[in-house]
CSV table of C-alpha atoms in Angstrom, one decimal:
chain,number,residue,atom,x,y,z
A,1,UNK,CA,-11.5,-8.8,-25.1
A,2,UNK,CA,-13.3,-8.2,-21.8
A,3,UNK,CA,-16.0,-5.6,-21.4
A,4,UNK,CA,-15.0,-3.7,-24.6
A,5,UNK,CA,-11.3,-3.9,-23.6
A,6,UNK,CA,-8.4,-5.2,-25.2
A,7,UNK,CA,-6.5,-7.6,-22.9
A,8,UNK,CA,-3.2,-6.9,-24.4
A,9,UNK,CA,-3.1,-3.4,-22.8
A,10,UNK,CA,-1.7,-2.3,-20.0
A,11,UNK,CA,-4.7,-3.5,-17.6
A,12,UNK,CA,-5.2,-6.0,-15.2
A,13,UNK,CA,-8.1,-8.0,-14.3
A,14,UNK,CA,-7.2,-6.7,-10.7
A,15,UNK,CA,-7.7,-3.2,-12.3
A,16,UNK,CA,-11.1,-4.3,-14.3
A,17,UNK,CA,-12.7,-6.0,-11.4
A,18,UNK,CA,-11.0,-5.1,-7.9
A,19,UNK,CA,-13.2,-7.2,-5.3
A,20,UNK,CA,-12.2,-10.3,-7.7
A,21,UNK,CA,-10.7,-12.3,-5.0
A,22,UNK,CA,-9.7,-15.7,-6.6
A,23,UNK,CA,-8.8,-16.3,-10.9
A,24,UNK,CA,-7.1,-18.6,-12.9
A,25,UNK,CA,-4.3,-17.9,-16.0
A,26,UNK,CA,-2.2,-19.0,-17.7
A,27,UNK,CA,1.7,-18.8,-17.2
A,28,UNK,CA,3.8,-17.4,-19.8
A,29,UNK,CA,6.9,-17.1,-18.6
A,30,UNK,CA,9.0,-18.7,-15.4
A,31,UNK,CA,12.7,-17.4,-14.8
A,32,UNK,CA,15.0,-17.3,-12.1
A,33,UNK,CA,15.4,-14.2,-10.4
A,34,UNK,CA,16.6,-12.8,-7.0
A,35,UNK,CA,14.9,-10.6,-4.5
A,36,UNK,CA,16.5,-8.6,-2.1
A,37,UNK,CA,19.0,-11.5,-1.8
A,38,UNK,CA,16.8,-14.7,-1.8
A,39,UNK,CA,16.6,-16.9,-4.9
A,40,UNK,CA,13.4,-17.5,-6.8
A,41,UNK,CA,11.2,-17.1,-10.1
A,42,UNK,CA,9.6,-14.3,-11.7
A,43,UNK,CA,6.4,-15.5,-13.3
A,44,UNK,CA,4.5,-13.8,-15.7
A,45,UNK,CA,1.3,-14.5,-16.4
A,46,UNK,CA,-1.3,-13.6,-19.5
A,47,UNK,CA,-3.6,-11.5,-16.3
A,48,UNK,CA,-3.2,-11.5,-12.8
A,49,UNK,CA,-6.0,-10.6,-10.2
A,50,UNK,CA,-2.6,-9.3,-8.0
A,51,UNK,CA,-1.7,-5.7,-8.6
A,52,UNK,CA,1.7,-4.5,-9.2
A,53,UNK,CA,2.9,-1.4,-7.3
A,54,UNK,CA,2.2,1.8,-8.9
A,55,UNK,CA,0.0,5.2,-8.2
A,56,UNK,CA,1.4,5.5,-4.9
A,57,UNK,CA,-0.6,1.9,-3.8
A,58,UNK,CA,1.8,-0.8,-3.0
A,59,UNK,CA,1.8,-4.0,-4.5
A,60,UNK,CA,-0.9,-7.0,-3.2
A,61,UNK,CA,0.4,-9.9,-1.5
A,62,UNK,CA,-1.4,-13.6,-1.8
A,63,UNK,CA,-0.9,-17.1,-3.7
A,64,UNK,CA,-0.3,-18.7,-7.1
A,65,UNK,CA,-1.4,-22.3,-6.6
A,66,UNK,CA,-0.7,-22.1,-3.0
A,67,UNK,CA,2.9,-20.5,-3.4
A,68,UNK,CA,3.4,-17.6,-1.6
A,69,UNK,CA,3.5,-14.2,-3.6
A,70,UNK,CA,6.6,-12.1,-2.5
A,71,UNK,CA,6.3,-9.3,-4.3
A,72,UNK,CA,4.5,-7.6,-7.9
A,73,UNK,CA,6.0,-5.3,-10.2
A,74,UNK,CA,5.1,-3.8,-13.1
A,75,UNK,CA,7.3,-4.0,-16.3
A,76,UNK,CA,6.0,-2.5,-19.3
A,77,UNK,CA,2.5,-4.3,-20.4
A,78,UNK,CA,3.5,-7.2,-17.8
A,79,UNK,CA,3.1,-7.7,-14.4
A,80,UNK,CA,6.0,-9.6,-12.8
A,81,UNK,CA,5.3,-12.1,-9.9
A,82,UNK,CA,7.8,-13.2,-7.5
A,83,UNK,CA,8.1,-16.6,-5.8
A,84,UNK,CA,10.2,-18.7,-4.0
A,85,UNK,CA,9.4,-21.9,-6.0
A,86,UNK,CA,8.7,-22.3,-10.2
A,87,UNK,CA,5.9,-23.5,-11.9
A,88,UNK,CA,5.8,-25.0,-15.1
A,89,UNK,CA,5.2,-22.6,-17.9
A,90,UNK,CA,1.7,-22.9,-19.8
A,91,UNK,CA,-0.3,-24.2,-16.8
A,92,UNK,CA,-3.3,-22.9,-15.8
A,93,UNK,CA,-3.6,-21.4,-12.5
A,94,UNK,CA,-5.4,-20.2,-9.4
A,95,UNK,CA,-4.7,-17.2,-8.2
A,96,UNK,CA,-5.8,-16.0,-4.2
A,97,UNK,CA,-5.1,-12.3,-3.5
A,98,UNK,CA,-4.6,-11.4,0.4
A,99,UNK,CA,-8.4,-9.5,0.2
A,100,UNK,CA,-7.5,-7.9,3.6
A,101,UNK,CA,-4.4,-5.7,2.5
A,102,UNK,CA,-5.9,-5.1,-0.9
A,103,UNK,CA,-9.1,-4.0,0.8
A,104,UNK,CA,-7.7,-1.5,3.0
A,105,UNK,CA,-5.6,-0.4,0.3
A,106,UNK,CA,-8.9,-0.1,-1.7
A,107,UNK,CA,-10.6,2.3,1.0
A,108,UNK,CA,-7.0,4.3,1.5
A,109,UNK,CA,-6.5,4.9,-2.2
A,110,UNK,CA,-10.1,5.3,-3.2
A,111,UNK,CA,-10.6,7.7,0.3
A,112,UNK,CA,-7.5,9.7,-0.9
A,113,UNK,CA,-9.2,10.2,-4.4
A,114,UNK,CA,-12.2,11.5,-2.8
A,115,UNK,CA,-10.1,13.8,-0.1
A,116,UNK,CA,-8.1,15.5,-2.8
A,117,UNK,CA,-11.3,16.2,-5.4
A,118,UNK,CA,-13.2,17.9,-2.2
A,119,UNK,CA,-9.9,19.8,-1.0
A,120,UNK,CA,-9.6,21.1,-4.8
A,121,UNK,CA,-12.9,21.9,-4.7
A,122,UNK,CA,-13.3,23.4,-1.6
A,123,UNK,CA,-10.3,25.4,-1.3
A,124,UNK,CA,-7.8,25.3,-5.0
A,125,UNK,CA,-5.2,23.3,-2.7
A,126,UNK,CA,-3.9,20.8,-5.2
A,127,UNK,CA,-2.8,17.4,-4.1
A,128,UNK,CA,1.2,17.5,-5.6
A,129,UNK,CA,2.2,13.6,-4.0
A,130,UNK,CA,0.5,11.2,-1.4
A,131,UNK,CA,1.4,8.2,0.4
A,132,UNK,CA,-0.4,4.7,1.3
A,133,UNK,CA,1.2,3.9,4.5
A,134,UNK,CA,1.3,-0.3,4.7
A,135,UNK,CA,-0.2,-1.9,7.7
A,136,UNK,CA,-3.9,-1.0,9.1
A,137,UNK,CA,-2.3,1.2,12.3
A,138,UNK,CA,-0.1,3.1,9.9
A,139,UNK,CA,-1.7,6.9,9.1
A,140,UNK,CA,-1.5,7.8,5.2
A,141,UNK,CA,-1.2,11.5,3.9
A,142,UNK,CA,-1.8,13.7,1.1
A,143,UNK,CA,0.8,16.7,0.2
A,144,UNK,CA,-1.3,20.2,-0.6
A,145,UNK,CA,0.8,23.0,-2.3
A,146,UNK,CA,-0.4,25.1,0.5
A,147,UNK,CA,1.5,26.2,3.5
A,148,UNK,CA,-1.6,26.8,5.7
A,149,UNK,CA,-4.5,24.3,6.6
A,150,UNK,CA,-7.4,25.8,9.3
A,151,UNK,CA,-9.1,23.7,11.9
A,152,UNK,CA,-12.1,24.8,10.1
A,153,UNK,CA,-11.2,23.8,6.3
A,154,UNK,CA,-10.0,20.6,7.8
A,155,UNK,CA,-13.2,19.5,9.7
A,156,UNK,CA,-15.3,21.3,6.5
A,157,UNK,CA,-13.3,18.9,4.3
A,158,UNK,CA,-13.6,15.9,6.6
A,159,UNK,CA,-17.9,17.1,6.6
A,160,UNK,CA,-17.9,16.8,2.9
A,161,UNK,CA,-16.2,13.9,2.9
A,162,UNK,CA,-18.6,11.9,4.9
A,163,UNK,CA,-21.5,13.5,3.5
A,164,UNK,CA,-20.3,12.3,-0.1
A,165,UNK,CA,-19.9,8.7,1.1
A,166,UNK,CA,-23.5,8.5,2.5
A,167,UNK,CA,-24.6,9.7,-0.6
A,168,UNK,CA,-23.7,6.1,-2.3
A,169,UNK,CA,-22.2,7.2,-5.1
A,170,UNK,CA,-20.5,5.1,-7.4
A,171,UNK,CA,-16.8,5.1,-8.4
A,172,UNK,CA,-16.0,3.2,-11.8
A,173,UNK,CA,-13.2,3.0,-14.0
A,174,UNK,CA,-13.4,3.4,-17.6
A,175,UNK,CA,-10.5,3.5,-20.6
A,176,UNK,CA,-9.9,6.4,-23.0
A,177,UNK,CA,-7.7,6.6,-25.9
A,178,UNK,CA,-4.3,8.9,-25.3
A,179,UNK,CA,-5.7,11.3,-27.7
A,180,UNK,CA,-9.0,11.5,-26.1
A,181,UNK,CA,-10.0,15.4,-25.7
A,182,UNK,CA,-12.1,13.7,-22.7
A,183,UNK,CA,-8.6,13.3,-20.7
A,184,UNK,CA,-8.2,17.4,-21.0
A,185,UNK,CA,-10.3,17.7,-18.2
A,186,UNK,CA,-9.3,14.5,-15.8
A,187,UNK,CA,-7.2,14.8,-13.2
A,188,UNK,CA,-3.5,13.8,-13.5
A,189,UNK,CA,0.0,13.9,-12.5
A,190,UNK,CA,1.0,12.0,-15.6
A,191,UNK,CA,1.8,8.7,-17.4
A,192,UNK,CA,4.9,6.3,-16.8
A,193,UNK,CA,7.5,6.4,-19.0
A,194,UNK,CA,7.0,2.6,-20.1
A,195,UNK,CA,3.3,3.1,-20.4
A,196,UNK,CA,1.6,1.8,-23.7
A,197,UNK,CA,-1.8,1.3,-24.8
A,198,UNK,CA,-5.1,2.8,-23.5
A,199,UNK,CA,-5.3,5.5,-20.6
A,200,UNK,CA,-7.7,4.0,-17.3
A,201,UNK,CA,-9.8,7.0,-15.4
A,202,UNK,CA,-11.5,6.0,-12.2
A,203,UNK,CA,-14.4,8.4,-11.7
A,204,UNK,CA,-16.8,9.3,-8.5
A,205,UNK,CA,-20.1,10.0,-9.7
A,206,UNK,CA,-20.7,14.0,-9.5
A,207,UNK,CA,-17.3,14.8,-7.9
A,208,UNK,CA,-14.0,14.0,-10.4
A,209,UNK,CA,-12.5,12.0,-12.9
A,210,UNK,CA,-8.8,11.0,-12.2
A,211,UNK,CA,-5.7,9.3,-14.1
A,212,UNK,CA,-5.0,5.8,-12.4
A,213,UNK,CA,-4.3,2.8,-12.2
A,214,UNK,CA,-4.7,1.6,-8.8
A,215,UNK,CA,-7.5,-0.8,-7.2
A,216,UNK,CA,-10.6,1.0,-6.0
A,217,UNK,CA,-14.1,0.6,-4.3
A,218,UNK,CA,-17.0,0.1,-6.3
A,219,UNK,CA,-19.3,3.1,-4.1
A,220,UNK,CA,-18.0,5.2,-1.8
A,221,UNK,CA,-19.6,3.7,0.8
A,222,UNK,CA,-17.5,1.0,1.3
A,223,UNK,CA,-15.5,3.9,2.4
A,224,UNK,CA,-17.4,3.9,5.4
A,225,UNK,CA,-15.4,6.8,7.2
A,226,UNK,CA,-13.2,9.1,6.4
A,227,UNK,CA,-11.2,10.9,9.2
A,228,UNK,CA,-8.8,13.9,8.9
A,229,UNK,CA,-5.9,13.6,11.7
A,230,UNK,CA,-3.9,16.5,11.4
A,231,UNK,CA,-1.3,18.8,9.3
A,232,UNK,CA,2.3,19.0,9.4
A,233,UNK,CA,4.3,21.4,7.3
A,234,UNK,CA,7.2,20.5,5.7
A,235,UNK,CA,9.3,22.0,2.9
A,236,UNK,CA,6.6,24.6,2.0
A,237,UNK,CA,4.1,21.8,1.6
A,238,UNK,CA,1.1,20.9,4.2
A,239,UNK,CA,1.3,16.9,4.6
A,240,UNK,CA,-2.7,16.2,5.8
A,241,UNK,CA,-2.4,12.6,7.8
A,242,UNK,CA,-5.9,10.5,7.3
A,243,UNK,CA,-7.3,7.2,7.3
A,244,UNK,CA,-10.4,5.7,6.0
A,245,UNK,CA,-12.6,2.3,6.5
A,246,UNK,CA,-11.4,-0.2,9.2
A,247,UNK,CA,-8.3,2.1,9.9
A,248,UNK,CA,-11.0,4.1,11.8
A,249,UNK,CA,-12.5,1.8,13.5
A,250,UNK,CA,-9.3,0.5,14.5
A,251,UNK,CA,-7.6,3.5,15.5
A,252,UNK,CA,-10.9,3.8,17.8
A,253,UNK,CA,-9.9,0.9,19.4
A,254,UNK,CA,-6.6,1.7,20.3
A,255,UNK,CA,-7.7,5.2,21.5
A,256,UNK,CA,-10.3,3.4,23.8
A,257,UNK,CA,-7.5,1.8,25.2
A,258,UNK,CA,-5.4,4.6,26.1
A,259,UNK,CA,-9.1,6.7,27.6
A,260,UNK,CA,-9.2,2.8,29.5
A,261,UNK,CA,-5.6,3.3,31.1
A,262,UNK,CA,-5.3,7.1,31.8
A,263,UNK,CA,-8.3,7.0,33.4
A,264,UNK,CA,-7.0,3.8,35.3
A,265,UNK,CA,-3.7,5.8,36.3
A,266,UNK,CA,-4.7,9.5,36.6
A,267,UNK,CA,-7.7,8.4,38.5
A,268,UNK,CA,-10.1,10.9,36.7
A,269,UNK,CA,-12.4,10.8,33.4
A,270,UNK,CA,-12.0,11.6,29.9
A,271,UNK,CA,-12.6,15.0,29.6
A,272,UNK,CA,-10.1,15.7,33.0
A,273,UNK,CA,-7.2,13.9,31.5
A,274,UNK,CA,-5.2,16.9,30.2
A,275,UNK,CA,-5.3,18.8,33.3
A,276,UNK,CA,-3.8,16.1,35.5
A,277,UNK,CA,-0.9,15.3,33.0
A,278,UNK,CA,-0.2,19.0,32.6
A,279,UNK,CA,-1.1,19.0,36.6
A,280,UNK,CA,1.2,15.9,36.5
A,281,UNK,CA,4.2,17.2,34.3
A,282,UNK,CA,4.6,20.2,36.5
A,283,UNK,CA,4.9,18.8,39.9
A,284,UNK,CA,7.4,16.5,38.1
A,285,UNK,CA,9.2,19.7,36.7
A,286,UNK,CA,9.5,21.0,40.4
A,287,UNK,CA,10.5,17.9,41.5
A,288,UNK,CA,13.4,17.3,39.0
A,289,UNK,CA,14.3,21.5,40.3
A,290,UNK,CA,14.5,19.8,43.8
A,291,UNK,CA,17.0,16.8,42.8
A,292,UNK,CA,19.3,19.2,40.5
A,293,UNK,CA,19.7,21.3,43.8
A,294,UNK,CA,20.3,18.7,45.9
A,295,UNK,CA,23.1,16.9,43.8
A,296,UNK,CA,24.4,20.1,43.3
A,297,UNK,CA,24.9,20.3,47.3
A,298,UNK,CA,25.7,17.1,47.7
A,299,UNK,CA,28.5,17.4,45.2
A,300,UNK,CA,30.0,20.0,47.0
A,301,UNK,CA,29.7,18.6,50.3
A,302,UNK,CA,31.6,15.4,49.2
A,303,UNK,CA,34.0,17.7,47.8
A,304,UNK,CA,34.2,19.7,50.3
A,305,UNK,CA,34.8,16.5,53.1
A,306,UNK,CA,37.5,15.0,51.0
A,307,UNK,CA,39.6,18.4,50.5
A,308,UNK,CA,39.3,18.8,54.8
A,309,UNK,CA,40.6,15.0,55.3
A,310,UNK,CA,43.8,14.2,56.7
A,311,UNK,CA,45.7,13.1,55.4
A,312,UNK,CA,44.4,14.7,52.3
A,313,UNK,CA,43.8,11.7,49.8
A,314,UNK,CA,45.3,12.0,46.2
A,315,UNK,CA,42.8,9.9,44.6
A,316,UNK,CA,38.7,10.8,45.4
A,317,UNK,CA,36.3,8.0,43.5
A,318,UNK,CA,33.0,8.7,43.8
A,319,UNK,CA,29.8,6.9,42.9
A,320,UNK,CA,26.1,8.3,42.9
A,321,UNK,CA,23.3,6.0,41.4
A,322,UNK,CA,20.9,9.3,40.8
A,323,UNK,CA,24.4,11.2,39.3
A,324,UNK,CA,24.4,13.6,36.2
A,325,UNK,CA,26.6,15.0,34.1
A,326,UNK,CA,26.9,18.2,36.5
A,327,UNK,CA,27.5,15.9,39.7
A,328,UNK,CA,30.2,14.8,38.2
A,329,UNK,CA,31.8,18.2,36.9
A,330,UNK,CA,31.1,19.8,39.9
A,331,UNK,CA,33.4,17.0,41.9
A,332,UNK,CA,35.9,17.4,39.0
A,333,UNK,CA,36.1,21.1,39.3
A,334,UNK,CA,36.4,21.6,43.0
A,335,UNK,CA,39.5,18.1,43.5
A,336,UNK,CA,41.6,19.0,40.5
A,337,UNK,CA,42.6,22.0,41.0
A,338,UNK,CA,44.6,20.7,44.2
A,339,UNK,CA,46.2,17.6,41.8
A,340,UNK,CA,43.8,15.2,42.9
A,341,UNK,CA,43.0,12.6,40.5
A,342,UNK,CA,39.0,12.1,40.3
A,343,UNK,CA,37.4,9.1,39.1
A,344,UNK,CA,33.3,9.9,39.7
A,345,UNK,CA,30.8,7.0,38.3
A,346,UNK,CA,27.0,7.6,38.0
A,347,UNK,CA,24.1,5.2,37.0
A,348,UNK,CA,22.2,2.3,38.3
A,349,UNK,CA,24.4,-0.6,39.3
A,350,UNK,CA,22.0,-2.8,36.9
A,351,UNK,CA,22.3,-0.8,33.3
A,352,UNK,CA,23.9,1.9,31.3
A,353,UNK,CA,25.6,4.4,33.1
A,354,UNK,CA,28.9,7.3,32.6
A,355,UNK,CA,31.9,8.0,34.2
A,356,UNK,CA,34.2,11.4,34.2
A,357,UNK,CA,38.4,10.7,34.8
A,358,UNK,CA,39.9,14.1,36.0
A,359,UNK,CA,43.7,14.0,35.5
A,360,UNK,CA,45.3,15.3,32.7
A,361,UNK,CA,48.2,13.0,32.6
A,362,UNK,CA,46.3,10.0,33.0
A,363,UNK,CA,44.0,11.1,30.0
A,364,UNK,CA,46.5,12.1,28.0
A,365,UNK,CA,48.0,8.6,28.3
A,366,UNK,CA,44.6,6.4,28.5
A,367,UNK,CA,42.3,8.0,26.1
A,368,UNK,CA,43.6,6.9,23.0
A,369,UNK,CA,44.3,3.4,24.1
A,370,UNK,CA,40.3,3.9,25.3
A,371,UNK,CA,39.3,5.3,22.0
């Protein structure tokens, strides 16, 4: 037993101590397995400081006595490890989890906890799925059985947030039985199908008590941030994008670079940079205006010159790098009419580019050989 806790439920060190970055087991089992098509071992282990996929967190990467860790599953009471290369059943050994993918999974999951207890809270909005997007640039979401989501709730939600993480409090997990009347009043989309033994709540101190089994931080403040992106609807459903921790910072970073380049190529300062794209876009708009108008007269005129030569040429072929679709159906309609076969090219010599054949007889004969 550990802490009180049976070890032959369904937890994991990883889920009774989450910052635990190195431990040693035992192994209990080694068989050969494939994964997505490469050969290796499934290894079980009597406890594992890597945790398996499940409560929308993906599974932790890192080493089993310096062998890489492909993949974790959960199976029942067991958590299924997957390497490239065996190791001898019945030895003891060390375990290295990749701490910076499980920490940033740790402030994702634990932010979303606290984002859906203060959205409930705030506003009834239920949280009905979410998603841990993998990789620190990635945005993550929550799905709120709402179809409406105000600037205002969003940044009140955002406030509380913030205001709940400098308040320190603490976020612990503790174990109930699956007859406990305590679970009536925890939060919970429900329990796996496979699921056995004793039911793990992770609670925030003064806010919520919730059903999971994923990693989480010890205090909300190593949260450090949350920040509320923005809302998309989709199927009846608001999806709310955020990110938390050192997904903040970073996503700073990278918005300090694009402020560092616009201001570089619009020649202006932060708060002017809408106005010269939008500035920007339209003199573009009237300047692709001009272009169409000009191939459209240029069309004609080439058109018009071949129809007036003589002798009259039965064949007119026609390139134009700056071409579009329309150059070339103008040209098309105004030469075949008079049985002129057309053969007009557009596009960059360099590059992909299209081509229009007038000449029914031709087509007829060509196209399927082409097709």
């Amino acid at each position: 037993k550990l802490d009180g806790i049976d070890q032959h439920i369904m937890s994991f060190q990883c889920q009774k101590d989450s910052y635990l970055q190195t431990f040693k087991s035992k192994v209990v089992s080694c068989k050969p397995a494939k994964l997505d098509g490469i050969d290796g071992y499934e290894i079980v282990m009597e406890d594992t400081i890597l945790f398996p996929e499940g409560g929308g967190q993906p599974d932790d990467r890192g080493k089993i006595d310096g062998i890489d860790v492909k993949r974790v599953e959960r199976r029942g009471r067991d958590a299924i490890h997957f390497l490239c290369h065996p190791i001898e059943e019945g030895k003891v050994v060390e375990m290295n989890v990749d701490w910076i993918r499980r920490f940033d999974h740790m402030q994702q999951h634990s932010g979303q906890h606290l984002i859906t207890a203060i959205t409930d809270d705030m506003y009834g909005y239920k949280t009905t799925s979410w998603n841990l997007a993998i990789g620190q640039e990635h945005k993550c979401h929550i799905e709120l059985n709402t179809k409406t989501l105000t600037h205002q709730q969003i940044q009140a939600i955002e406030d509380r947030c913030n205001e709940c993480i400098r308040q320190h409090l603490s976020m612990t997990p503790r174990w109930l039985e699956p007859d406990s009347e305590e679970l009536e009043d925890v939060r919970s989309r429900g329990l796996p199908d496979d699921f056995v033994g004793r039911v793990r709540v992770v609670d925030i101190e003064g806010i919520e008590s919730n059903m999971c089994c994923g990693t989480h931080v010890k205090n909300l403040s190593d949260i450090q941030c949350v920040k509320l992106l923005h809302t998309e609807l989709k199927k009846g459903m608001t999806l709310l994008y955020f990110i938390t921790g050192d997904r903040v910072l970073q996503y700073l970073q990278r918005c300090t670079q694009v402020e560092k380049e616009l201001t570089k190529l619009l020649s202006t300062g932060l708060d002017e940079h809408t106005e010269a794209v939008e500035r920007t876009l339209k003199n573009q708009k009237q300047s692709a205006k001009v272009i169409r108008n000009q191939l459209r007269e240029i069309a004609q005129l080439i058109s018009f010159r071949h129809l007036h030569s003589d002798p009259l040429d039965p064949v007119a072929m026609v390139h134009k790098d700056e071409g579009d679709n329309e150059f070339m159906n103008i040209i098309a309609s105004e030469l075949s009419p008079h049985n002129i076969l057309v053969f007009v090219t557009v596009g960059a010599d360099k590059g992909c580019g299209q081509f229009l054949l007038a000449d029914e007889t031709i087509v007829n004969e060509l196209g399927p050989q082409i097709a």
